[in-house]
Coordinates of C-alpha atoms in Angstrom, one line a residue:
M316 CA -7.0 -25.5 -75.9
N317 CA -5.6 -28.9 -76.7
A318 CA -4.8 -31.1 -73.7
K319 CA -1.1 -31.5 -73.1
A320 CA 0.2 -34.3 -75.3
A321 CA 0.8 -37.5 -73.4
R322 CA 4.4 -38.4 -72.8
P323 CA 5.5 -41.2 -75.3
T324 CA 6.0 -44.6 -73.8
I325 CA 8.2 -47.6 -74.6
S326 CA 5.2 -49.1 -76.3
D327 CA 4.9 -46.1 -78.6
V328 CA 8.5 -46.4 -79.6
A329 CA 8.1 -50.1 -80.3
K330 CA 5.1 -49.4 -82.5
A331 CA 6.8 -46.7 -84.4
A332 CA 9.9 -48.8 -84.9
K333 CA 7.8 -51.9 -86.0
T334 CA 9.3 -54.1 -83.3
G335 CA 8.6 -55.5 -79.8
K336 CA 9.2 -53.8 -76.4
T337 CA 12.0 -56.3 -75.7
S338 CA 14.1 -54.9 -78.5
I339 CA 13.6 -51.3 -77.1
S340 CA 14.6 -52.5 -73.6
R341 CA 17.8 -54.0 -75.0
Y342 CA 18.5 -50.8 -76.8
L343 CA 18.0 -48.6 -73.7
N344 CA 20.0 -51.0 -71.5
G345 CA 23.1 -50.8 -73.8
E346 CA 22.6 -54.2 -75.4
K347 CA 22.8 -52.8 -78.9
H348 CA 25.1 -55.6 -80.1
L349 CA 22.0 -58.0 -79.9
L350 CA 20.2 -55.9 -82.5
S351 CA 20.6 -55.8 -86.3
A352 CA 21.8 -52.6 -88.0
A353 CA 18.4 -52.1 -89.7
L354 CA 16.5 -52.5 -86.4
L355 CA 19.0 -50.1 -84.6
A356 CA 18.3 -47.5 -87.2
R357 CA 14.5 -47.9 -86.9
I358 CA 14.7 -47.6 -83.1
E359 CA 16.9 -44.5 -83.2
N360 CA 14.6 -42.8 -85.7
A361 CA 11.5 -43.7 -83.6
I362 CA 13.1 -42.3 -80.5
A363 CA 14.1 -39.1 -82.3
E364 CA 10.6 -38.6 -83.9
L365 CA 8.7 -39.2 -80.7
N366 CA 11.3 -37.2 -78.6
Y367 CA 11.2 -40.2 -76.2
R368 CA 13.0 -39.8 -72.8
P369 CA 13.1 -42.9 -70.7
S370 CA 12.2 -42.5 -67.0
L371 CA 15.4 -43.1 -65.1
M372 CA 13.5 -43.3 -61.8
A373 CA 11.2 -46.0 -63.1
R374 CA 14.1 -48.0 -64.6
G375 CA 16.1 -47.6 -61.4
L376 CA 13.2 -48.7 -59.2
K377 CA 12.7 -51.8 -61.4
R378 CA 16.3 -52.8 -60.8
G379 CA 16.1 -51.8 -57.1
R380 CA 18.5 -48.9 -57.7
T381 CA 17.6 -45.2 -57.8
R382 CA 21.2 -43.9 -58.1
L383 CA 20.2 -41.1 -55.8
I384 CA 22.2 -39.8 -52.8
G385 CA 20.5 -37.5 -50.3
L386 CA 22.4 -34.5 -48.9
I387 CA 21.2 -32.8 -45.7
I388 CA 22.9 -29.4 -45.3
A389 CA 22.2 -27.4 -42.1
D390 CA 22.8 -24.0 -43.7
I391 CA 23.4 -23.7 -47.5
T392 CA 24.3 -20.0 -47.1
N393 CA 27.5 -20.9 -45.2
P394 CA 30.5 -20.6 -47.5
Y395 CA 31.9 -23.9 -46.0
S396 CA 28.7 -25.8 -47.1
V397 CA 28.8 -24.3 -50.6
N398 CA 32.4 -25.4 -51.1
V399 CA 31.8 -28.8 -49.7
L400 CA 28.8 -29.2 -52.1
S401 CA 31.0 -28.6 -55.0
G402 CA 33.1 -31.6 -54.2
I403 CA 30.0 -33.7 -53.4
E404 CA 28.5 -32.8 -56.8
A405 CA 31.8 -33.7 -58.7
A406 CA 32.0 -37.1 -57.0
C407 CA 28.3 -37.9 -57.7
R408 CA 28.7 -37.0 -61.3
E409 CA 31.8 -39.2 -61.6
K410 CA 30.3 -42.2 -59.9
G411 CA 26.9 -42.0 -61.7
F412 CA 24.8 -40.8 -58.8
T413 CA 22.4 -37.8 -58.7
P414 CA 22.5 -35.7 -55.5
L415 CA 19.2 -34.6 -53.9
V416 CA 20.1 -31.4 -51.8
C417 CA 18.0 -30.6 -48.8
N418 CA 18.7 -27.3 -47.0
T419 CA 17.3 -27.5 -43.5
N420 CA 18.0 -23.9 -42.6
N421 CA 18.8 -25.1 -39.1
A422 CA 15.1 -25.8 -38.5
L423 CA 14.1 -29.0 -36.7
D424 CA 10.8 -29.5 -38.6
Q425 CA 12.7 -29.2 -41.9
E426 CA 15.3 -31.7 -40.8
L427 CA 12.6 -34.3 -39.9
H428 CA 10.6 -33.5 -43.1
Y429 CA 13.6 -34.0 -45.3
L430 CA 14.7 -37.2 -43.7
D431 CA 11.2 -38.7 -44.4
L432 CA 11.3 -37.2 -47.9
L433 CA 14.6 -38.8 -48.8
R434 CA 13.4 -42.2 -47.6
S435 CA 10.3 -41.8 -49.7
Y436 CA 12.5 -41.1 -52.8
Q437 CA 14.4 -44.3 -51.9
V438 CA 17.8 -42.7 -51.9
E439 CA 20.6 -45.2 -51.7
G440 CA 22.7 -43.3 -49.2
I441 CA 22.8 -40.0 -47.3
V442 CA 25.6 -37.5 -46.7
V443 CA 24.9 -35.2 -43.7
N444 CA 26.5 -31.9 -42.8
A445 CA 25.0 -31.9 -39.3
V446 CA 26.7 -29.0 -37.5
G447 CA 23.4 -27.1 -36.9
M448 CA 21.2 -30.1 -36.4
R449 CA 19.1 -30.5 -33.3
E450 CA 19.1 -33.6 -31.1
E451 CA 15.8 -34.9 -32.4
G452 CA 17.0 -34.7 -36.0
L453 CA 20.2 -36.5 -35.0
N454 CA 18.2 -39.2 -33.2
R455 CA 16.0 -39.7 -36.3
L456 CA 19.2 -40.0 -38.4
Q457 CA 20.5 -42.7 -36.0
Q458 CA 17.3 -44.7 -36.6
S459 CA 17.8 -44.8 -40.3
S460 CA 19.3 -47.9 -41.7
L461 CA 20.6 -46.2 -44.8
P462 CA 24.3 -46.0 -45.7
M463 CA 25.4 -42.7 -44.2
V464 CA 28.4 -40.4 -43.9
L465 CA 28.7 -37.4 -41.6
I466 CA 30.7 -34.3 -42.7
D467 CA 32.4 -32.1 -40.1
R468 CA 30.5 -33.3 -37.0
K469 CA 30.2 -36.6 -35.1
I470 CA 27.0 -37.6 -33.4
P471 CA 27.4 -38.7 -29.8
D472 CA 27.0 -42.5 -29.3
F473 CA 26.4 -43.0 -33.0
A474 CA 29.0 -45.2 -34.8
C475 CA 29.0 -43.6 -38.2
D476 CA 31.6 -42.7 -40.9
V477 CA 32.9 -39.1 -40.6
V478 CA 34.9 -37.0 -43.0
G479 CA 36.3 -33.6 -41.9
L480 CA 39.1 -31.4 -40.8
D481 CA 41.9 -32.6 -38.3
N482 CA 40.6 -30.0 -35.8
T483 CA 43.3 -30.6 -33.2
Q484 CA 46.1 -30.2 -35.7
A485 CA 44.5 -27.1 -37.3
A486 CA 43.8 -25.3 -34.0
T487 CA 47.3 -26.1 -32.8
T488 CA 48.8 -24.6 -35.9
A489 CA 46.7 -21.5 -35.7
T490 CA 47.4 -20.9 -32.0
E491 CA 51.2 -21.5 -32.4
H492 CA 51.3 -19.0 -35.2
L493 CA 49.8 -16.3 -33.0
V494 CA 52.3 -17.1 -30.2
E495 CA 55.2 -17.0 -32.7
Q496 CA 53.9 -13.6 -33.9
G497 CA 54.4 -12.2 -30.4
F498 CA 50.7 -12.0 -29.2
E499 CA 50.4 -11.9 -25.4
A500 CA 46.7 -12.4 -24.9
L501 CA 44.4 -14.6 -27.1
L502 CA 40.6 -14.9 -27.2
F503 CA 39.0 -17.9 -28.8
L504 CA 35.5 -17.1 -30.0
S505 CA 33.0 -19.9 -30.9
E506 CA 29.3 -20.3 -31.4
P507 CA 27.7 -22.2 -28.4
L508 CA 29.6 -25.4 -28.0
G509 CA 26.7 -27.7 -27.2
T510 CA 27.6 -31.3 -28.3
V511 CA 29.3 -30.1 -31.5
N512 CA 32.7 -31.9 -31.4
T513 CA 34.3 -29.7 -34.0
R514 CA 34.0 -26.6 -31.8
R515 CA 35.1 -28.5 -28.7
E516 CA 38.1 -30.0 -30.4
R517 CA 39.3 -26.6 -31.7
L518 CA 38.8 -25.0 -28.3
N519 CA 40.5 -27.9 -26.4
A520 CA 43.5 -27.7 -28.8
F521 CA 43.7 -23.9 -28.3
H522 CA 44.0 -24.4 -24.5
A523 CA 46.3 -27.4 -24.7
T524 CA 48.7 -25.4 -26.9
L525 CA 48.7 -22.3 -24.7
A526 CA 49.3 -24.6 -21.6
R527 CA 52.8 -24.9 -23.1
Y528 CA 53.2 -21.1 -23.1
P529 CA 52.3 -20.0 -19.5
G530 CA 53.2 -16.4 -20.2
V531 CA 50.4 -16.0 -22.8
I532 CA 46.8 -15.2 -21.6
A533 CA 44.2 -17.7 -22.9
E534 CA 40.5 -16.7 -22.9
D535 CA 37.5 -18.1 -24.6
A536 CA 33.8 -17.0 -25.1
E537 CA 30.7 -18.5 -26.7
I538 CA 28.9 -16.1 -29.1
V539 CA 25.4 -16.4 -30.6
L540 CA 26.1 -15.6 -34.3
H541 CA 23.7 -12.7 -34.9
E542 CA 23.7 -11.1 -31.5
A543 CA 25.8 -8.0 -32.5
G544 CA 25.6 -6.5 -29.0
Q545 CA 27.1 -9.6 -27.4
I546 CA 30.0 -9.7 -29.8
D547 CA 30.7 -6.0 -29.4
N548 CA 30.7 -6.3 -25.6
T549 CA 33.0 -9.3 -25.6
L550 CA 35.5 -7.7 -27.9
R551 CA 35.4 -4.3 -26.2
Q552 CA 36.0 -5.9 -22.7
F553 CA 38.8 -8.1 -24.0
H554 CA 40.5 -5.1 -25.7
T555 CA 40.1 -3.0 -22.5
R556 CA 41.2 -5.7 -20.1
H557 CA 44.5 -6.2 -21.8
R558 CA 45.3 -2.6 -22.7
G559 CA 49.0 -2.2 -23.7
M560 CA 49.4 -5.9 -24.6
R561 CA 49.5 -7.4 -28.1
K562 CA 46.2 -9.3 -28.3
A563 CA 44.5 -11.4 -31.0
V564 CA 41.2 -13.2 -31.6
I565 CA 40.7 -16.6 -33.1
S566 CA 37.3 -17.2 -34.7
A567 CA 36.1 -20.8 -34.9
N568 CA 34.4 -20.6 -38.3
G569 CA 33.9 -18.4 -41.3
A570 CA 30.4 -17.2 -40.6
L571 CA 31.6 -16.0 -37.1
T572 CA 34.7 -14.3 -38.6
L573 CA 32.4 -12.1 -40.7
Q574 CA 30.5 -11.0 -37.6
V575 CA 33.7 -10.4 -35.7
A576 CA 35.1 -8.3 -38.5
R577 CA 31.8 -6.2 -38.5
S578 CA 32.0 -5.8 -34.8
M579 CA 35.6 -4.6 -34.9
K580 CA 34.6 -2.1 -37.5
R581 CA 31.8 -0.8 -35.3
L582 CA 34.2 -0.5 -32.4
G583 CA 36.8 1.3 -34.4
L584 CA 39.4 -1.5 -34.0
H585 CA 41.7 -2.2 -36.9
W586 CA 42.9 -5.8 -37.3
G587 CA 46.6 -5.9 -37.8
S588 CA 47.4 -2.7 -35.9
D589 CA 45.0 -2.6 -32.9
I590 CA 44.3 -6.3 -32.6
G591 CA 45.1 -9.6 -34.3
L592 CA 42.5 -11.7 -36.1
L593 CA 42.6 -15.3 -37.3
G594 CA 39.6 -17.1 -38.7
F595 CA 38.9 -20.8 -39.4
D596 CA 37.7 -21.2 -43.0
E597 CA 39.0 -19.4 -46.1
L598 CA 36.7 -16.6 -47.2
E599 CA 36.8 -15.0 -50.7
W600 CA 36.9 -11.5 -49.2
A601 CA 39.6 -12.2 -46.6
E602 CA 42.4 -11.0 -48.7
L603 CA 40.6 -7.8 -49.6
A604 CA 39.5 -6.7 -46.0
G605 CA 41.8 -4.1 -44.7
V606 CA 45.4 -5.5 -44.5
G607 CA 43.9 -9.0 -45.2
I608 CA 42.7 -11.6 -42.7
T609 CA 44.7 -14.7 -41.8
T610 CA 42.7 -17.8 -42.3
L611 CA 42.9 -21.6 -41.6
K612 CA 41.8 -23.0 -44.9
Q613 CA 39.9 -26.3 -45.0
P614 CA 40.2 -28.6 -48.1
T615 CA 36.4 -28.3 -48.5
W616 CA 36.2 -29.7 -52.0
Q617 CA 38.2 -32.8 -51.1
I618 CA 36.1 -33.3 -47.9
G619 CA 32.9 -33.3 -50.0
Y620 CA 34.4 -35.6 -52.6
A621 CA 35.7 -38.1 -50.0
A622 CA 32.3 -38.2 -48.2
V623 CA 30.6 -39.4 -51.4
E624 CA 33.4 -41.9 -52.1
Q625 CA 32.8 -43.4 -48.6
V626 CA 29.0 -43.5 -48.9
V627 CA 29.3 -45.2 -52.3
R628 CA 31.6 -47.8 -50.7
R629 CA 28.9 -48.3 -48.0
I630 CA 26.2 -48.6 -50.7
D631 CA 28.3 -51.3 -52.5
G632 CA 28.5 -53.2 -49.2
T633 CA 32.2 -52.8 -48.5
D634 CA 34.1 -51.3 -45.5
N635 CA 32.6 -52.9 -42.5
T636 CA 34.5 -50.9 -39.8
V637 CA 33.5 -47.3 -39.0
H638 CA 35.8 -45.0 -40.9
E639 CA 36.9 -41.5 -39.8
Q640 CA 38.9 -39.6 -42.4
V641 CA 40.5 -36.3 -41.5
F642 CA 42.2 -33.8 -43.7
S643 CA 44.9 -31.2 -42.8
G644 CA 44.2 -27.5 -43.0
E645 CA 46.4 -24.8 -44.4
L646 CA 47.3 -21.6 -42.7
I647 CA 47.1 -18.6 -45.1
V648 CA 49.0 -15.7 -43.4
R649 CA 47.9 -12.2 -44.1
G650 CA 48.3 -8.8 -42.5
S651 CA 45.8 -9.3 -39.6
T652 CA 48.4 -11.4 -37.7
A653 CA 51.6 -9.5 -38.8
R654 CA 54.1 -8.3 -36.3

């Protein structure tokens, strides 16, 4: 078997075009106006014949620019993350950057591995969706001197740009909707709060809103996402405790809404008739499930796009003050919260 043909170099192109490497560099760097028409034709023919592809990485490193942006995503299976990624990718493409996507799968060793990997690739900035990240991973992030933007979660005692939902406004809108629909007992379900500001802000706004409606019962519980028995028990007890009253559940994110819907099905509870259900994050299946599930839709594409815009501003050395950008959510009302 023949050995794999060596990749053609800039020297090979220069030799085939009967010119020097300087002329090839000018061509590749867009300085074609400095070359004669005859020389341009020879260079283009040589590149085509050799199937030459310049190494963007090598050229970038020579100029001190890699045009790479690192993305650290805690859970790429989460619909929120997938939709945010779409906005990130669009902004990278428009601004001439390439995204390097690292899915940590909520595992600490992966978080630390990818942080070191992105540094070794000399990314120019990092966008982090840190909701599932552990403290050690967050600490390592803080030690990085790279331009950085956080999506959807602040890190305690870390002055860093953040892009995400206006959680207080969104949770207030959702809670007021349920009160206006005549629900008398509300249960706010969240994954364990920990230091995750998004969960705390939504829960605090829920209680602050219901403090204005003393006749409405306000309860909350923390749920581990895949512990089906815990969700079943929590919902069963809430439903039994307030028998005869109109009651509803607010789920703090889309992944949890799916587990709540599964639990209600196991318990034989129908959202809309037996119990109300409202979930944060729009889900593709929400309009198809039973009478439909009311959701608080986040502008995920815009959040991803804005995060890249901000990290590029940081890369370019502008915007000295820490910047927090919040977006409004949109309530999409369906049968699960109907009167």
